[in-house]
CSV table of C-alpha atoms (C1' of nucleotides) in Angstrom, one decimal:
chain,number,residue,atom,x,y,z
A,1,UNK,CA,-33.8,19.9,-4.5
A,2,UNK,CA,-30.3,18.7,-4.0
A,3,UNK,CA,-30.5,17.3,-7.7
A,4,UNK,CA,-26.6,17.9,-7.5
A,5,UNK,CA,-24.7,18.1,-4.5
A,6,UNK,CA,-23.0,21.2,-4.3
A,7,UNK,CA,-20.1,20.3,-2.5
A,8,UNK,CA,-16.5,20.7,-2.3
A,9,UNK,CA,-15.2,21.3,-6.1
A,10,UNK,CA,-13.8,17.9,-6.5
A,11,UNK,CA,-10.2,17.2,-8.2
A,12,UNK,CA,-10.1,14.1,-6.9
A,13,UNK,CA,-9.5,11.3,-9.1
A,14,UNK,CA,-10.5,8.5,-7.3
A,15,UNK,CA,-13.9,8.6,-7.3
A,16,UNK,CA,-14.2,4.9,-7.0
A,17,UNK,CA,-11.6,4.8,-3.5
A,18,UNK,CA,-14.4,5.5,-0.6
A,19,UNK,CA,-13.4,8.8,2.1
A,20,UNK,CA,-13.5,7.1,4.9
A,21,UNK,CA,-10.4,4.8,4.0
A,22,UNK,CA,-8.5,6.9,1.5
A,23,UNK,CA,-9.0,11.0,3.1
A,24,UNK,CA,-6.4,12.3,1.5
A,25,UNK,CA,-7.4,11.4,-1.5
A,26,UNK,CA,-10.6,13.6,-1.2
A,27,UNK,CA,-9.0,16.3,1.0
A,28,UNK,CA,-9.2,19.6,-0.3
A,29,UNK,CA,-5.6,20.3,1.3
A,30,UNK,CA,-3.3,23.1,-1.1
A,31,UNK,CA,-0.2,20.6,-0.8
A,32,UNK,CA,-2.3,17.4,-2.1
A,33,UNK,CA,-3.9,19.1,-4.9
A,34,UNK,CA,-0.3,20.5,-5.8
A,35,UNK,CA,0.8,16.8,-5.8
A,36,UNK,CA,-2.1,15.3,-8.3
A,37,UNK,CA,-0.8,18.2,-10.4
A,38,UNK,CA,2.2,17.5,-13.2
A,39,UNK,CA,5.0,16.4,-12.0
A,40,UNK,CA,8.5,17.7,-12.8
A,41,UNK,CA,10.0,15.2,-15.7
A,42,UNK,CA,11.2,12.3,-14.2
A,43,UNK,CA,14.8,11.3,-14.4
A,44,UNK,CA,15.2,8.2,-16.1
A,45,UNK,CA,14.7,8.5,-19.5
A,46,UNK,CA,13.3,4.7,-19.7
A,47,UNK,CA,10.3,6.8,-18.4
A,48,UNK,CA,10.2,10.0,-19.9
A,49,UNK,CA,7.4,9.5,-22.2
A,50,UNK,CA,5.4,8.6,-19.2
A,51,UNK,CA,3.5,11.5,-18.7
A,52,UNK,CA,1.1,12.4,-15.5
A,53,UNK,CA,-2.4,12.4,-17.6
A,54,UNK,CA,-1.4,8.3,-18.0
A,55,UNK,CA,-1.3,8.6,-14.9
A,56,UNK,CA,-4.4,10.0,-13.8
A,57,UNK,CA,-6.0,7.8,-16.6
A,58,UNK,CA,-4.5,4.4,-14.9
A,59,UNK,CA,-5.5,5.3,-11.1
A,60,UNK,CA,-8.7,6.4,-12.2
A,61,UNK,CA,-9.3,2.6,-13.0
A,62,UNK,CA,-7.7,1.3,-10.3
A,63,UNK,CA,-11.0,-0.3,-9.8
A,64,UNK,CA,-10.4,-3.0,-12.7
A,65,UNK,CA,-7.2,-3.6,-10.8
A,66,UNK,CA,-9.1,-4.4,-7.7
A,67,UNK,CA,-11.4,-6.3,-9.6
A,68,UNK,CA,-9.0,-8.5,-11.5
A,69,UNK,CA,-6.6,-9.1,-8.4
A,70,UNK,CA,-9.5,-10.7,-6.9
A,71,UNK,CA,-10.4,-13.2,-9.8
A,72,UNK,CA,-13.5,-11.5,-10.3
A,73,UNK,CA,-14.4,-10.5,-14.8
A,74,UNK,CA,-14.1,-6.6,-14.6
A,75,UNK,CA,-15.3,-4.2,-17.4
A,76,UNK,CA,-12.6,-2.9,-18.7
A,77,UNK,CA,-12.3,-2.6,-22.6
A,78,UNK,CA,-9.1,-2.8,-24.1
A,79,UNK,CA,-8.3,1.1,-25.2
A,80,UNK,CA,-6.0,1.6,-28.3
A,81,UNK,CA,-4.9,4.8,-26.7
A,82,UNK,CA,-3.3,3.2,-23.4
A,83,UNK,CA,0.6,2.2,-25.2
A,84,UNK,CA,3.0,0.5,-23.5
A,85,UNK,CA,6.6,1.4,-23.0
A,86,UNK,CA,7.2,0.2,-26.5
A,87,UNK,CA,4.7,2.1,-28.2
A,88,UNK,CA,2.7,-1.4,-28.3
A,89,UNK,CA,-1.4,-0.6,-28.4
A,90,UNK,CA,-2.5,-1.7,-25.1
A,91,UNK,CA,-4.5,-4.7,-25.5
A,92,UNK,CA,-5.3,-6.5,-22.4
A,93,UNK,CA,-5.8,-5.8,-19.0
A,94,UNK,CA,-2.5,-7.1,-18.1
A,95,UNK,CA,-1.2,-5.1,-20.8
A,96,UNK,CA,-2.5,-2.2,-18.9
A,97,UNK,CA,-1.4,-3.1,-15.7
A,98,UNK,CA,1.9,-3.6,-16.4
A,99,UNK,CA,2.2,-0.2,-17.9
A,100,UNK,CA,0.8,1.1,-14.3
A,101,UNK,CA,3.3,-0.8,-12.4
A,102,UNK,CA,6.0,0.7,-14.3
A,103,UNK,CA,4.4,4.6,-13.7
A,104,UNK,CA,4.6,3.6,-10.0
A,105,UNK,CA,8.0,1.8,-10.2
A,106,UNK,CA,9.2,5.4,-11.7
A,107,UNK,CA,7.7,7.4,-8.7
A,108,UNK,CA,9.2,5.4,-6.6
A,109,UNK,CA,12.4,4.8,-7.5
A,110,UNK,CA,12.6,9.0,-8.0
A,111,UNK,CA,11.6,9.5,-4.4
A,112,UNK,CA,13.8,7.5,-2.7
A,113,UNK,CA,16.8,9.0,-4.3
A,114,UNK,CA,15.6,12.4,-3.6
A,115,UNK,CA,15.1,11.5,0.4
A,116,UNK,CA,18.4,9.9,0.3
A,117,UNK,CA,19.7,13.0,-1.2
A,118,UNK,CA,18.1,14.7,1.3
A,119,UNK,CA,19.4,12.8,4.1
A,120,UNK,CA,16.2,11.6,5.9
A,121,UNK,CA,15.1,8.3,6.9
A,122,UNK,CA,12.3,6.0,5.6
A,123,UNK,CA,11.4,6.4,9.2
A,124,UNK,CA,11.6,9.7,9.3
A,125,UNK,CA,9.6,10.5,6.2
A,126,UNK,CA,6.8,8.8,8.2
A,127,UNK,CA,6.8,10.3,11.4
A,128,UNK,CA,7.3,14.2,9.3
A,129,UNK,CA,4.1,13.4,7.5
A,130,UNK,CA,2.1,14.5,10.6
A,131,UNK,CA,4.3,18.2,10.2
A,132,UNK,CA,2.4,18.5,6.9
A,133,UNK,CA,-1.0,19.0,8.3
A,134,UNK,CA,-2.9,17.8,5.6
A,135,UNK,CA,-6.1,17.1,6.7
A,136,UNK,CA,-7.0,13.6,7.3
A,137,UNK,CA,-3.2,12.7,7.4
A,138,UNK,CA,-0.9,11.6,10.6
A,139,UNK,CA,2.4,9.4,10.6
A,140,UNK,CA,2.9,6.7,9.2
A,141,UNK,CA,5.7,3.8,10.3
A,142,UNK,CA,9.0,3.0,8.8
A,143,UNK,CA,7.5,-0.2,7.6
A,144,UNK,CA,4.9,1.8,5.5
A,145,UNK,CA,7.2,3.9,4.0
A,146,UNK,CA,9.9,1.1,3.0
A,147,UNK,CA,6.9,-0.7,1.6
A,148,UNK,CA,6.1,2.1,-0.6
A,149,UNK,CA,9.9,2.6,-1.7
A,150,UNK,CA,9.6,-1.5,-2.8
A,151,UNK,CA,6.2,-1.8,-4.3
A,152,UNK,CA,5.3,-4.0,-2.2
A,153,UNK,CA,1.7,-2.2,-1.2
A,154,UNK,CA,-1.6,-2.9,-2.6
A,155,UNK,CA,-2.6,-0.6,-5.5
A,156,UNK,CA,-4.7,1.4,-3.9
A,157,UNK,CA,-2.7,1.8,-0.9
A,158,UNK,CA,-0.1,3.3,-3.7
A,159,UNK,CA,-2.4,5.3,-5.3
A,160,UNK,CA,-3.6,6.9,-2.0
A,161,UNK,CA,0.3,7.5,-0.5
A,162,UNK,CA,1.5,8.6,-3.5
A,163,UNK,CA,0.7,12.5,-3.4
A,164,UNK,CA,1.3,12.2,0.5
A,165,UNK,CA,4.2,11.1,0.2
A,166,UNK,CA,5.1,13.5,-3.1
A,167,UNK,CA,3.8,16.6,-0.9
A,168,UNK,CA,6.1,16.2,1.6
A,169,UNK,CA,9.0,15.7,-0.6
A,170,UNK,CA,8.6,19.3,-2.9
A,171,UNK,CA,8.1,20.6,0.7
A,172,UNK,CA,11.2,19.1,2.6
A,173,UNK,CA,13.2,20.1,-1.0
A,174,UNK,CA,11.9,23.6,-1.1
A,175,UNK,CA,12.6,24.1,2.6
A,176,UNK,CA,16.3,23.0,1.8
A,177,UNK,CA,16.6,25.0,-1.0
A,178,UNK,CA,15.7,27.9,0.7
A,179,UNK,CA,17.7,27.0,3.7
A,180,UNK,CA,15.0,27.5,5.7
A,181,UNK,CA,14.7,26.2,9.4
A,182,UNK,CA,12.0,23.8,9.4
A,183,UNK,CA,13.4,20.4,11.7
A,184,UNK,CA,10.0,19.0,11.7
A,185,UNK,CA,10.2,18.4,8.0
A,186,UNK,CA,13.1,16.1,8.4
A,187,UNK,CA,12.8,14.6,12.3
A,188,UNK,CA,10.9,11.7,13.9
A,189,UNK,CA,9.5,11.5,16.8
A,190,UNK,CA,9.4,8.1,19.3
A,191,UNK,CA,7.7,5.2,19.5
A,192,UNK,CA,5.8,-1.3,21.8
A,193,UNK,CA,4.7,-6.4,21.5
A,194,UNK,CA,6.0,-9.7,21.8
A,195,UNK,CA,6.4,-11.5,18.3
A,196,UNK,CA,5.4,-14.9,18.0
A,197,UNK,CA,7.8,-17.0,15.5
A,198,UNK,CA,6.7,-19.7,13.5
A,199,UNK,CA,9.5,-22.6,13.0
A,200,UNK,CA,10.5,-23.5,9.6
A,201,UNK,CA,9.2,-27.1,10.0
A,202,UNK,CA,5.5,-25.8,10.7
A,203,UNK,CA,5.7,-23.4,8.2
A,204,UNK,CA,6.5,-25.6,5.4
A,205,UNK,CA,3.4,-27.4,6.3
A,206,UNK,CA,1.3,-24.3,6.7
A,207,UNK,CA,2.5,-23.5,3.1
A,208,UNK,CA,1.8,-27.2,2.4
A,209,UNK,CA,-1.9,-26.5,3.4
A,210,UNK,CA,-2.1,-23.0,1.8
A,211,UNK,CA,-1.4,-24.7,-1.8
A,212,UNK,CA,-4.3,-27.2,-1.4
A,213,UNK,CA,-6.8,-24.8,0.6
A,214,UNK,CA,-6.2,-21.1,0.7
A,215,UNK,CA,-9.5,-20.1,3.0
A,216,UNK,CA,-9.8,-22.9,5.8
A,217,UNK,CA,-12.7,-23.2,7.6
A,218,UNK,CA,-12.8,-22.2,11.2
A,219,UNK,CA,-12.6,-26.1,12.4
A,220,UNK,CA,-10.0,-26.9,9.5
A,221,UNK,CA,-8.0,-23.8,11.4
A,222,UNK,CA,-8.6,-25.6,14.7
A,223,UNK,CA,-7.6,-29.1,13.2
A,224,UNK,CA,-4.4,-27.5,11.7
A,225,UNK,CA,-3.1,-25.7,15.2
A,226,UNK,CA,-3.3,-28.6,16.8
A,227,UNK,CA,-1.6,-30.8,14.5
A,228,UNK,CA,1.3,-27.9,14.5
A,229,UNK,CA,1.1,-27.3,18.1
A,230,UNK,CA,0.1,-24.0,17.3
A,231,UNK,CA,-2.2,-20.7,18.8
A,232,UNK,CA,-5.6,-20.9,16.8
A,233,UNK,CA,-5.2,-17.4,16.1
A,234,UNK,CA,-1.8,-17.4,15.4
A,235,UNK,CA,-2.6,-20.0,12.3
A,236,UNK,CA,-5.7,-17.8,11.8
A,237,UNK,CA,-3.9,-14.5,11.4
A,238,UNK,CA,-1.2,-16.1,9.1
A,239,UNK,CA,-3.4,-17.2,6.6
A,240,UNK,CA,-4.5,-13.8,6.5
A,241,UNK,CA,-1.2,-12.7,6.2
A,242,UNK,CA,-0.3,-15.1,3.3
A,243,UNK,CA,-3.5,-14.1,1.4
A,244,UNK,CA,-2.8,-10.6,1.5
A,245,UNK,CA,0.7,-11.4,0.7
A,246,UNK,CA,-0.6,-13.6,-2.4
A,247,UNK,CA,-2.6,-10.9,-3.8
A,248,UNK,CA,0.0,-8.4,-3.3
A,249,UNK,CA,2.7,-10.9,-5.4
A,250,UNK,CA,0.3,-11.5,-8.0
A,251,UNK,CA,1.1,-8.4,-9.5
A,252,UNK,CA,4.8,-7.3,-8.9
A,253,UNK,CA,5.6,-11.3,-10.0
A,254,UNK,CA,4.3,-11.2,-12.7
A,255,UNK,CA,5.9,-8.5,-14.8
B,1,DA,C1',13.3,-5.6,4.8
B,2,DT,C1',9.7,-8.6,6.4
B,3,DG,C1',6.9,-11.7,9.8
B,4,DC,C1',3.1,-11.7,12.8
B,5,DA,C1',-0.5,-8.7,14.7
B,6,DT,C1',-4.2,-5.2,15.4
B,7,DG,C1',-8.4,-2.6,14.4
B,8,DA,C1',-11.8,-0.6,11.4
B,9,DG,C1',-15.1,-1.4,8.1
B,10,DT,C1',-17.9,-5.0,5.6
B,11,DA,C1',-20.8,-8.8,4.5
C,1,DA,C1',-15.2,-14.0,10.1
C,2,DC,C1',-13.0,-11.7,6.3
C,3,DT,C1',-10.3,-7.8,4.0
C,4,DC,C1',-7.3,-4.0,4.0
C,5,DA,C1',-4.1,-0.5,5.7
C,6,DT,C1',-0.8,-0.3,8.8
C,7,DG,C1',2.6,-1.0,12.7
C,8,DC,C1',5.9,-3.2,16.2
C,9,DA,C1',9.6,-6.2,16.7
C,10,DT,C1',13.2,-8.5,14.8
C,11,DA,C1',16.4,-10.7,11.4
DNA sequence: ATGCATGAGTA
DNA sequence: ACTCATGCATA
């Protein structure tokens, strides 16, 4: 039995990004599947022969990109089909990458005009996202939504926000257009810590200790607070934090 | 716009 | 104990 799961007809292209973590991408939601659909052309012609299929193609590998962000030898074959913005054969991964940091870079740039144009917040954009009752898909902070705007997100988490945050945006324009009353489309709603700061001094020396060992060991960590006069946890979580951040700059530095 | 933090999921 | 998506607080 069950030799094929009859499921849900699928149109998700991220069969490699598991449910649990990316939900929209696998909801069956009317608005998401209108936003992995063509998009209108996009503005800038620097872009204009970037077409959506090169886009599904790229975030349909976004598992080589996950694989060569984290050192590891990937599969990927160079494809003479992939071009670059200068009609150059793709032929190397970082060929290819750079090409999909430029589709993103174009979706981006489009949507933050548009919700200017609009006249709504980044942090509004978040807090409407729960008005689109997309399954699977609540708010989401200012700090999220700035973060898409910049690029500065992991791929994946671009891949997965992208139709969110492209749903909203034909709806909040088609509401507008048609003058219809729908606040909830373009209002936030409310929202508390204490944050620890690190002085420069002890931060230059955590960076110091970065360069020479990015992954200290738990009584390394414990040798470093003290030296710094620092929480454990707090030098704990900002390695973390600079890893992630490494990862994250590997990419958007290097084109 | 970004630093430090949390929590879920993994290994 | 780590990674990853995400958020509060703050510069």
């Amino acid at each position: 039995m069950m030799s094929m799961n009859s499921k849900q007809p699928h149109f998700a292209m991220h069969p490699t990004l598991p449910e649990h973590k990316y939900p929209s991408l696998h909801s069956s939601s009317e608005a998401i599947r209108r936003a992995c659909l063509p998009t209108p052309p996009l503005q800038s012609n620097l872009f204009a022969s970037l077409d959506e299929t090169l886009l599904a193609r790229a975030e349909a590998l976004a598992a080589v990109d996950i694989a060569v962000s984290q050192g590891k030898s990937h599969p990927f074959k160079p494809d003479a089909t992939y071009h670059t913005m200068n009609s150059v054969p793709c032929t190397s991964t970082s060929t290819y990458v750079y090409k999909r940091q430029h589709i993103f870079r174009a979706f981006a740039e489009r949507f933050k005009q548009r919700r200017i144009k609009l006249g709504v917040t980044q942090a509004d954009v978040g807090s409407a996202l729960a008005n689109l009752k997309i399954p699977g898909v609540g708010s989401l902070s200012q700090s999220t939504i700035c973060r898409f705007e910049s690029l500065t997100l992991s791929h994946n988490n671009m891949i997965a926000l992208k139709p969110i945050l492209q749903a909203w945006l034909e709806e909040a324009e088609g509401a507008q257009r048609e003058k219809m009353n729908k606040p909830e489309l373009f209002n936030g709603g409310e929202k508390k810590r204490k944050r620890t700061s690190i002085a420069a001094p002890e931060k230059r020396s955590l960076e110091a200790y970065f360069a020479v060992q990015p992954r200290p060991s738990s009584e390394k960590i414990a040798a470093i607070a003290e030296k710094l006069d620092l929480k454990k946890n707090v030098v704990r979580v900002w390695f973390c934090n600079q890893r992630q951040k490494q990862k994250r700059m590997k990419f958007s530095a290097t084109y």
